[in-house]
Coordinates of C-alpha atoms in Angstrom, one line a residue:
X836 CA 61.0 -5.1 90.0
X837 CA 62.6 -4.3 86.7
X838 CA 63.3 -7.1 84.2
X839 CA 65.1 -7.2 80.9
X840 CA 63.9 -10.3 78.9
X841 CA 66.4 -10.9 76.0
X842 CA 67.1 -13.3 73.3
X843 CA 63.5 -14.4 72.4
X844 CA 61.3 -14.2 69.4
X845 CA 58.5 -12.0 70.6
X846 CA 55.0 -11.9 69.2
X847 CA 53.9 -8.3 69.3
X848 CA 51.0 -6.6 67.6
X849 CA 53.2 -6.2 64.5
X850 CA 54.1 -9.9 64.3
X851 CA 57.1 -12.0 65.4
X852 CA 60.3 -10.1 66.1
X853 CA 63.6 -10.9 67.8
X854 CA 63.8 -8.1 70.4
X855 CA 64.3 -7.4 74.1
X856 CA 61.5 -6.6 76.5
X857 CA 61.9 -4.2 79.4
X858 CA 59.3 -4.8 82.2
X859 CA 58.9 -2.1 84.8
X860 CA 56.2 -1.5 87.4
X861 CA 54.2 -4.4 86.0
X862 CA 54.0 -2.9 82.5
X863 CA 55.9 -3.3 79.3
X864 CA 58.2 -0.3 79.4
X865 CA 60.3 -0.8 76.2
X866 CA 60.5 -3.0 73.2
X867 CA 63.8 -3.4 71.3
X868 CA 67.3 -2.4 72.4
X869 CA 67.0 -1.2 76.0
X870 CA 69.2 -0.1 78.8
X871 CA 69.8 -2.8 81.4
X872 CA 70.6 -0.4 84.2
X873 CA 69.0 -1.6 87.4
X874 CA 67.2 -4.4 85.5
X875 CA 67.5 -8.1 86.2
X876 CA 68.4 -9.8 82.9
X877 CA 66.7 -13.1 81.9
X878 CA 67.9 -15.1 78.9
X879 CA 65.1 -16.4 76.7
X880 CA 67.3 -17.7 73.8
X881 CA 65.5 -20.4 71.8
X882 CA 62.0 -19.4 73.2
X883 CA 59.1 -17.5 71.9
X884 CA 57.3 -15.0 74.1
X885 CA 53.6 -14.6 73.6
X886 CA 50.9 -12.5 75.3
X887 CA 49.6 -14.3 78.4
X888 CA 46.5 -16.5 77.8
X889 CA 43.1 -15.3 79.1
X890 CA 40.7 -18.1 79.9
X891 CA 37.1 -16.9 80.4
X892 CA 35.7 -20.3 81.1
X893 CA 37.2 -22.8 83.5
X894 CA 35.9 -24.7 86.5
X895 CA 38.9 -26.1 88.3
X896 CA 42.5 -27.5 88.4
X897 CA 44.9 -29.0 90.8
X898 CA 42.2 -30.9 92.7
X899 CA 40.1 -27.8 93.3
X900 CA 36.8 -26.5 92.0
X901 CA 35.2 -23.1 91.8
X902 CA 32.3 -24.5 93.6
X903 CA 34.5 -25.2 96.6
X904 CA 33.8 -21.5 97.2
X905 CA 37.0 -20.7 99.0
X906 CA 39.9 -18.3 98.3
X907 CA 42.3 -21.2 98.8
X908 CA 40.6 -23.2 96.0
X909 CA 40.6 -20.3 93.6
X910 CA 44.3 -19.6 94.4
X911 CA 45.2 -23.2 93.6
X912 CA 43.3 -23.1 90.4
X913 CA 45.1 -19.8 89.4
X914 CA 48.5 -21.3 90.3
X915 CA 47.9 -24.5 88.4
X916 CA 46.8 -22.8 85.2
X917 CA 49.5 -20.2 85.6
X918 CA 52.1 -23.0 85.0
X919 CA 50.4 -23.5 81.6
X920 CA 50.6 -19.8 80.5
X921 CA 47.3 -18.5 81.7
X922 CA 47.8 -15.0 83.1
X923 CA 44.2 -14.0 83.6
X924 CA 41.0 -16.0 84.1
X925 CA 37.3 -15.9 84.8
X926 CA 36.4 -19.0 86.9
X927 CA 33.0 -20.5 86.2
X928 CA 30.4 -21.8 88.6
X929 CA 27.8 -24.5 87.7
X930 CA 24.0 -24.6 88.2
X931 CA 23.6 -24.4 91.9
X932 CA 21.3 -23.2 94.7
X933 CA 21.3 -19.5 95.6
X934 CA 23.1 -20.3 98.8
X935 CA 25.9 -22.1 96.9
X936 CA 26.2 -19.3 94.4
X937 CA 26.3 -16.8 97.2
X938 CA 29.3 -18.6 98.6
X939 CA 31.0 -18.6 95.2
X940 CA 30.3 -14.9 94.9
X941 CA 32.0 -14.1 98.2
X942 CA 35.0 -16.2 97.3
X943 CA 35.4 -14.6 93.9
X944 CA 35.2 -11.1 95.5
X945 CA 38.0 -12.1 98.0
X946 CA 40.2 -13.5 95.1
X947 CA 39.7 -10.4 93.0
X948 CA 40.4 -8.0 95.9
X949 CA 43.3 -10.0 97.4
X950 CA 45.0 -11.3 94.3
X951 CA 46.5 -14.8 93.8
X952 CA 49.8 -16.5 93.5
X953 CA 49.0 -17.4 89.9
X954 CA 46.8 -16.1 87.1
X955 CA 44.9 -12.9 87.9
X956 CA 41.2 -13.6 88.6
X957 CA 39.2 -11.0 86.6
X958 CA 35.8 -11.9 87.9
X959 CA 33.1 -14.6 87.8
X960 CA 31.6 -16.6 84.9
X961 CA 28.1 -17.6 86.1
X962 CA 27.3 -20.7 84.0
X963 CA 23.8 -21.6 84.8
X964 CA 21.4 -22.0 86.5
X965 CA 19.4 -20.3 83.8
X966 CA 19.7 -23.0 81.1
X967 CA 17.5 -25.3 79.1
X968 CA 16.9 -28.6 80.9
X969 CA 17.2 -30.4 77.6
X970 CA 20.8 -29.2 77.3
X971 CA 21.9 -29.9 80.8
X972 CA 25.5 -31.2 80.2
X973 CA 27.3 -31.8 83.5
X974 CA 24.9 -29.7 85.7
X975 CA 22.4 -30.7 88.4
X976 CA 18.9 -30.8 87.0
X977 CA 17.3 -29.8 90.3
X978 CA 19.1 -26.5 90.3
X979 CA 18.0 -25.4 86.8
X980 CA 15.5 -22.5 86.8
X981 CA 14.1 -19.6 84.8
X982 CA 16.2 -16.4 84.4
X983 CA 15.9 -13.9 87.2
X984 CA 17.1 -10.3 87.2
X985 CA 16.4 -10.0 91.0
X986 CA 18.5 -13.0 91.8
X987 CA 21.3 -11.9 89.6
X988 CA 21.2 -8.4 91.2
X989 CA 21.8 -9.9 94.6
X990 CA 24.7 -12.1 93.3
X991 CA 26.2 -9.0 91.6
X992 CA 26.1 -7.1 94.8
X993 CA 27.6 -10.0 96.9
X994 CA 30.4 -10.5 94.4
X995 CA 31.4 -6.9 94.6
X996 CA 30.3 -6.2 91.0
X997 CA 32.5 -9.0 89.7
X998 CA 30.1 -10.9 87.4
X999 CA 32.0 -10.7 84.1
X1000 CA 30.2 -13.4 82.0
X1001 CA 26.9 -15.2 82.4
X1002 CA 25.8 -18.2 80.3
X1003 CA 22.1 -18.6 79.8
X1004 CA 19.6 -20.1 77.4
X1005 CA 18.0 -17.2 75.5
X1006 CA 14.7 -19.1 75.0
X1007 CA 13.8 -19.6 78.6
X1008 CA 11.4 -17.3 80.6
X1009 CA 13.1 -14.1 81.7
X1010 CA 16.2 -14.5 79.5
X1011 CA 15.8 -11.4 77.3
X1012 CA 15.2 -9.1 80.2
X1013 CA 18.3 -10.6 82.0
X1014 CA 20.4 -10.1 78.9
X1015 CA 19.5 -6.4 78.9
X1016 CA 20.3 -6.1 82.6
X1017 CA 23.7 -7.8 82.1
X1018 CA 24.6 -5.3 79.5
X1019 CA 23.8 -2.4 82.0
X1020 CA 26.2 -3.8 84.5
X1021 CA 29.0 -4.4 82.0
X1022 CA 28.8 -8.2 82.0
X1023 CA 28.9 -10.4 78.9
X1024 CA 25.6 -12.2 78.2
X1025 CA 26.6 -15.5 76.6
X1026 CA 24.2 -18.0 75.0
X1027 CA 24.7 -21.6 76.0
X1028 CA 23.1 -24.8 77.3
X1029 CA 20.3 -23.9 74.9
X1030 CA 17.8 -25.3 72.3
X1031 CA 17.6 -21.8 70.7
X1032 CA 16.4 -21.6 67.1
X1033 CA 17.8 -19.1 64.7
X1034 CA 14.9 -16.7 65.5
X1035 CA 15.5 -17.0 69.2
X1036 CA 19.1 -16.4 68.6
X1037 CA 18.3 -13.2 66.7
X1038 CA 16.0 -11.9 69.5
X1039 CA 18.8 -12.5 72.0
X1040 CA 21.3 -10.7 70.0
X1041 CA 18.8 -7.8 69.5
X1042 CA 18.5 -7.8 73.3
X1043 CA 22.3 -7.5 73.8
X1044 CA 23.7 -11.0 73.7
X1045 CA 27.4 -10.9 72.7
X1046 CA 28.8 -14.4 72.8
X1047 CA 28.1 -18.2 72.7
X1048 CA 29.4 -20.7 75.3
X1049 CA 31.4 -23.7 74.2
X1050 CA 29.9 -23.7 70.7
X1051 CA 28.6 -27.1 69.5
X1052 CA 28.4 -28.5 73.0
X1053 CA 25.2 -28.6 75.1
X1054 CA 23.1 -26.9 72.4
X1055 CA 20.6 -27.6 69.7
X1056 CA 22.2 -29.7 66.9
X1057 CA 22.7 -28.2 63.5
X1058 CA 20.2 -29.3 60.8
X1059 CA 20.1 -28.0 57.3
X1060 CA 16.5 -27.0 57.6
X1061 CA 16.9 -25.7 61.2
X1062 CA 20.5 -24.5 61.6
X1063 CA 19.7 -23.3 65.2
X1064 CA 22.1 -21.5 67.3
X1065 CA 25.1 -23.2 65.8
X1066 CA 24.4 -22.1 62.3
X1067 CA 23.4 -18.6 63.5
X1068 CA 26.5 -18.2 65.6
X1069 CA 28.8 -19.4 62.8
X1070 CA 27.4 -16.9 60.4
X1071 CA 26.9 -13.8 62.6
X1072 CA 29.9 -11.5 63.1
X1073 CA 28.1 -9.6 65.8
X1074 CA 28.7 -12.5 68.2
X1075 CA 31.9 -14.1 69.3
X1076 CA 32.1 -17.8 70.2
X1077 CA 34.3 -19.9 72.4
X1078 CA 35.5 -23.5 71.7
X1079 CA 37.0 -26.4 73.7
X1080 CA 39.8 -27.4 71.4
X1081 CA 40.9 -30.5 73.3
X1082 CA 40.3 -33.0 70.4
X1083 CA 37.6 -34.7 72.5
X1084 CA 34.7 -32.2 72.7
X1085 CA 35.0 -31.2 69.0
X1086 CA 35.9 -33.2 65.9
X1087 CA 38.8 -31.7 63.9
X1088 CA 36.4 -31.0 61.0
X1089 CA 34.1 -29.1 63.3
X1090 CA 37.1 -27.2 64.7
X1091 CA 38.1 -26.2 61.2
X1092 CA 34.5 -25.1 60.5
X1093 CA 34.6 -23.0 63.6
X1094 CA 37.9 -21.4 62.8
X1095 CA 37.1 -20.7 59.2
X1096 CA 33.9 -19.0 60.2
X1097 CA 34.7 -17.3 63.5
X1098 CA 38.5 -16.9 63.3
X1099 CA 40.5 -15.1 63.9
X1100 CA 38.6 -12.1 65.3
X1101 CA 35.5 -13.6 66.8
X1102 CA 36.9 -16.9 68.0
X1103 CA 38.0 -17.6 71.6
X1104 CA 39.8 -20.6 73.1
X1105 CA 38.8 -21.8 76.5
X1106 CA 39.6 -24.8 78.6
X1107 CA 36.3 -25.5 80.5
X1108 CA 38.7 -27.4 82.8
X1109 CA 37.7 -29.3 85.9
X1110 CA 39.7 -30.2 89.0
X1111 CA 41.7 -33.1 87.4
X1112 CA 44.1 -30.7 85.5
X1113 CA 47.7 -31.8 86.3
X1114 CA 46.4 -34.9 88.2
X1115 CA 46.2 -38.6 87.3
X1116 CA 43.2 -40.4 85.9
X1117 CA 40.6 -41.3 88.5
X1118 CA 37.3 -40.2 90.1
X1119 CA 36.8 -36.5 90.7
X1120 CA 33.9 -34.0 91.2
X1121 CA 32.4 -31.1 89.3
X1122 CA 29.9 -29.0 91.1
X1123 CA 28.6 -31.9 93.2
X1124 CA 28.6 -34.5 90.4
X1125 CA 31.0 -37.5 90.2
X1126 CA 33.3 -37.3 87.2
X1127 CA 35.5 -40.1 85.9
X1128 CA 38.7 -39.1 84.1
X1129 CA 40.4 -41.6 81.8
X1130 CA 43.2 -40.8 79.3
X1131 CA 42.4 -37.1 79.8
X1132 CA 38.7 -37.4 79.0
X1133 CA 36.3 -36.2 81.8
X1134 CA 32.9 -37.8 81.8
X1135 CA 29.9 -38.4 84.1
X1136 CA 29.0 -42.1 84.8
X1137 CA 26.5 -42.0 81.9
X1138 CA 29.3 -40.9 79.5
X1139 CA 28.3 -37.2 79.3
X1140 CA 31.3 -35.0 78.9
X1141 CA 32.0 -33.1 82.1
X1142 CA 34.5 -30.3 81.5
X1143 CA 38.0 -31.1 80.4
X1144 CA 41.6 -31.5 81.5
X1145 CA 42.7 -29.1 78.9
X1146 CA 45.1 -26.2 79.5
X1147 CA 45.4 -23.1 77.4
X1148 CA 48.8 -23.8 75.8
X1149 CA 47.5 -27.1 74.5
X1150 CA 44.4 -25.4 73.2
X1151 CA 46.6 -23.0 71.2
X1152 CA 48.7 -25.9 69.9
X1153 CA 45.6 -27.8 68.9
X1154 CA 44.0 -25.0 67.0
X1155 CA 47.3 -24.7 65.0
X1156 CA 47.7 -28.3 64.4
X1157 CA 44.0 -29.4 63.9
X1158 CA 42.5 -26.3 62.3
X1159 CA 45.5 -24.8 60.5
X1160 CA 45.5 -21.6 62.4
X1161 CA 48.7 -19.5 62.3
X1162 CA 50.5 -18.8 65.6
X1163 CA 49.5 -15.1 65.3
X1164 CA 45.8 -16.0 64.9
X1165 CA 45.9 -18.7 67.6
X1166 CA 47.4 -16.3 70.0
X1167 CA 44.7 -13.7 69.2
X1168 CA 42.1 -16.3 70.0
X1169 CA 43.7 -17.1 73.4
X1170 CA 44.6 -13.6 74.4
X1171 CA 43.5 -10.5 72.6
X1172 CA 39.9 -11.7 71.7
X1173 CA 39.0 -12.6 75.3
X1174 CA 40.5 -9.3 76.5
X1175 CA 38.4 -7.4 73.9
X1176 CA 35.2 -9.3 74.9
X1177 CA 35.8 -8.3 78.5
X1178 CA 36.7 -4.7 77.6
X1179 CA 40.2 -5.1 78.8
X1180 CA 42.2 -4.9 75.5
X1181 CA 43.4 -1.4 76.3
X1182 CA 45.8 -3.1 78.8
X1183 CA 45.7 -6.8 78.3
X1184 CA 45.8 -9.3 75.4
X1185 CA 48.8 -8.2 73.4
X1186 CA 52.4 -7.2 73.8
X1187 CA 52.7 -3.5 73.3
X1188 CA 54.2 -0.5 75.1
X1189 CA 52.3 0.4 78.3
X1190 CA 50.3 -2.7 78.5
X1191 CA 50.3 -5.1 81.4
X1192 CA 53.4 -7.4 81.4
X1193 CA 51.3 -10.6 81.1
X1194 CA 53.7 -12.9 79.3
X1195 CA 54.2 -16.6 78.5
X1196 CA 57.4 -18.1 77.1
X1197 CA 57.2 -21.4 75.2
X1198 CA 59.7 -23.7 73.6
X1199 CA 59.6 -25.3 70.1
X1200 CA 57.3 -28.0 71.4
X1201 CA 55.0 -25.4 72.9
X1202 CA 55.9 -26.4 76.5
X1203 CA 55.5 -23.4 78.8
X1204 CA 58.8 -22.4 80.4
X1205 CA 57.9 -19.1 82.0
X1206 CA 54.8 -17.1 83.0
X1207 CA 54.6 -13.5 84.2
X1208 CA 51.5 -11.8 85.4
X1209 CA 51.6 -8.0 85.6
X1210 CA 55.4 -8.0 86.0
X1211 CA 55.4 -10.8 88.6
X1212 CA 57.1 -14.1 87.8
X1213 CA 54.6 -16.8 88.8
X1214 CA 56.3 -19.8 87.0
X1215 CA 59.9 -20.3 85.9
X1216 CA 61.2 -23.6 84.6
X1217 CA 64.4 -21.9 83.2
X1218 CA 66.4 -22.2 86.4

């Protein structure tokens, strides 16, 4: 299908411009004045078109959880987040038994091979079980274990080679060896759920670690005499970091600290969302644990934060309003930076000729009105 998108302000790699977009065969075929021959014209007057958002860390939405381990669940998650401008995603599992992880691996493979009716599933974010028991967060303690290359190799094969990110604590037994293995298969080793010191952080980076998972949350606290992984990550440009910018997980001052140190090039926005996205407050589940959602905050019974109900367009809006990011930089954190981390920036993450037509249109209040994934309209509130 060929589309001409006209009338919008478009955020390209050069900045914001009012121009037309021609989409053909799933790619951006032209920018500027274009012929409308055989193209369906869509009017985007009053809207801004941004690169589609890429969420590399989410657990659920629409009443479904990655740990449901079915194609149907992943499709619902992709559809739900697609309505909020996410065009590509890496669903995350939680600490689980090998059998449970095997089922997730099989479901991820199916979703990658088959495609979805929403955001494109790029692969699997394996969050745990290789974490520090002292930084458990919303994970089952009985499933936490030391890092294992052999177990990861099996899951890699079952998933069809679709492990894209793995969160692990770099200080636990076997972690450095696993970090090295992850680099050989093209996966991103991410440090999280960790009590790592600065020295342990340094050893992990030397071994190949590239990223930190939901910085500030579920990790050693910052202290001026032992800055730990937080201080190390904030001051090391070799490593990118992701943040949950929902106004709940992170105080606005910490969000500013993050943006001023990691933004715009090494900062990523994620949702870490659970199944209550787009649903009412109530009792839900995250990886086998009961979660109680009240006023958008998701917590275990003991008050521990358990994922979020955040969506990517709200994360972008929050980093602008709470941390002072420009739209251009906020967009980079939600699109280009995750694409670059995954090695996909040659075709995703920005609006440029020849790149995938992954697009989101927002109004002045930053409400999503339209989402396109590789030239396919997956959400349209324009009528």
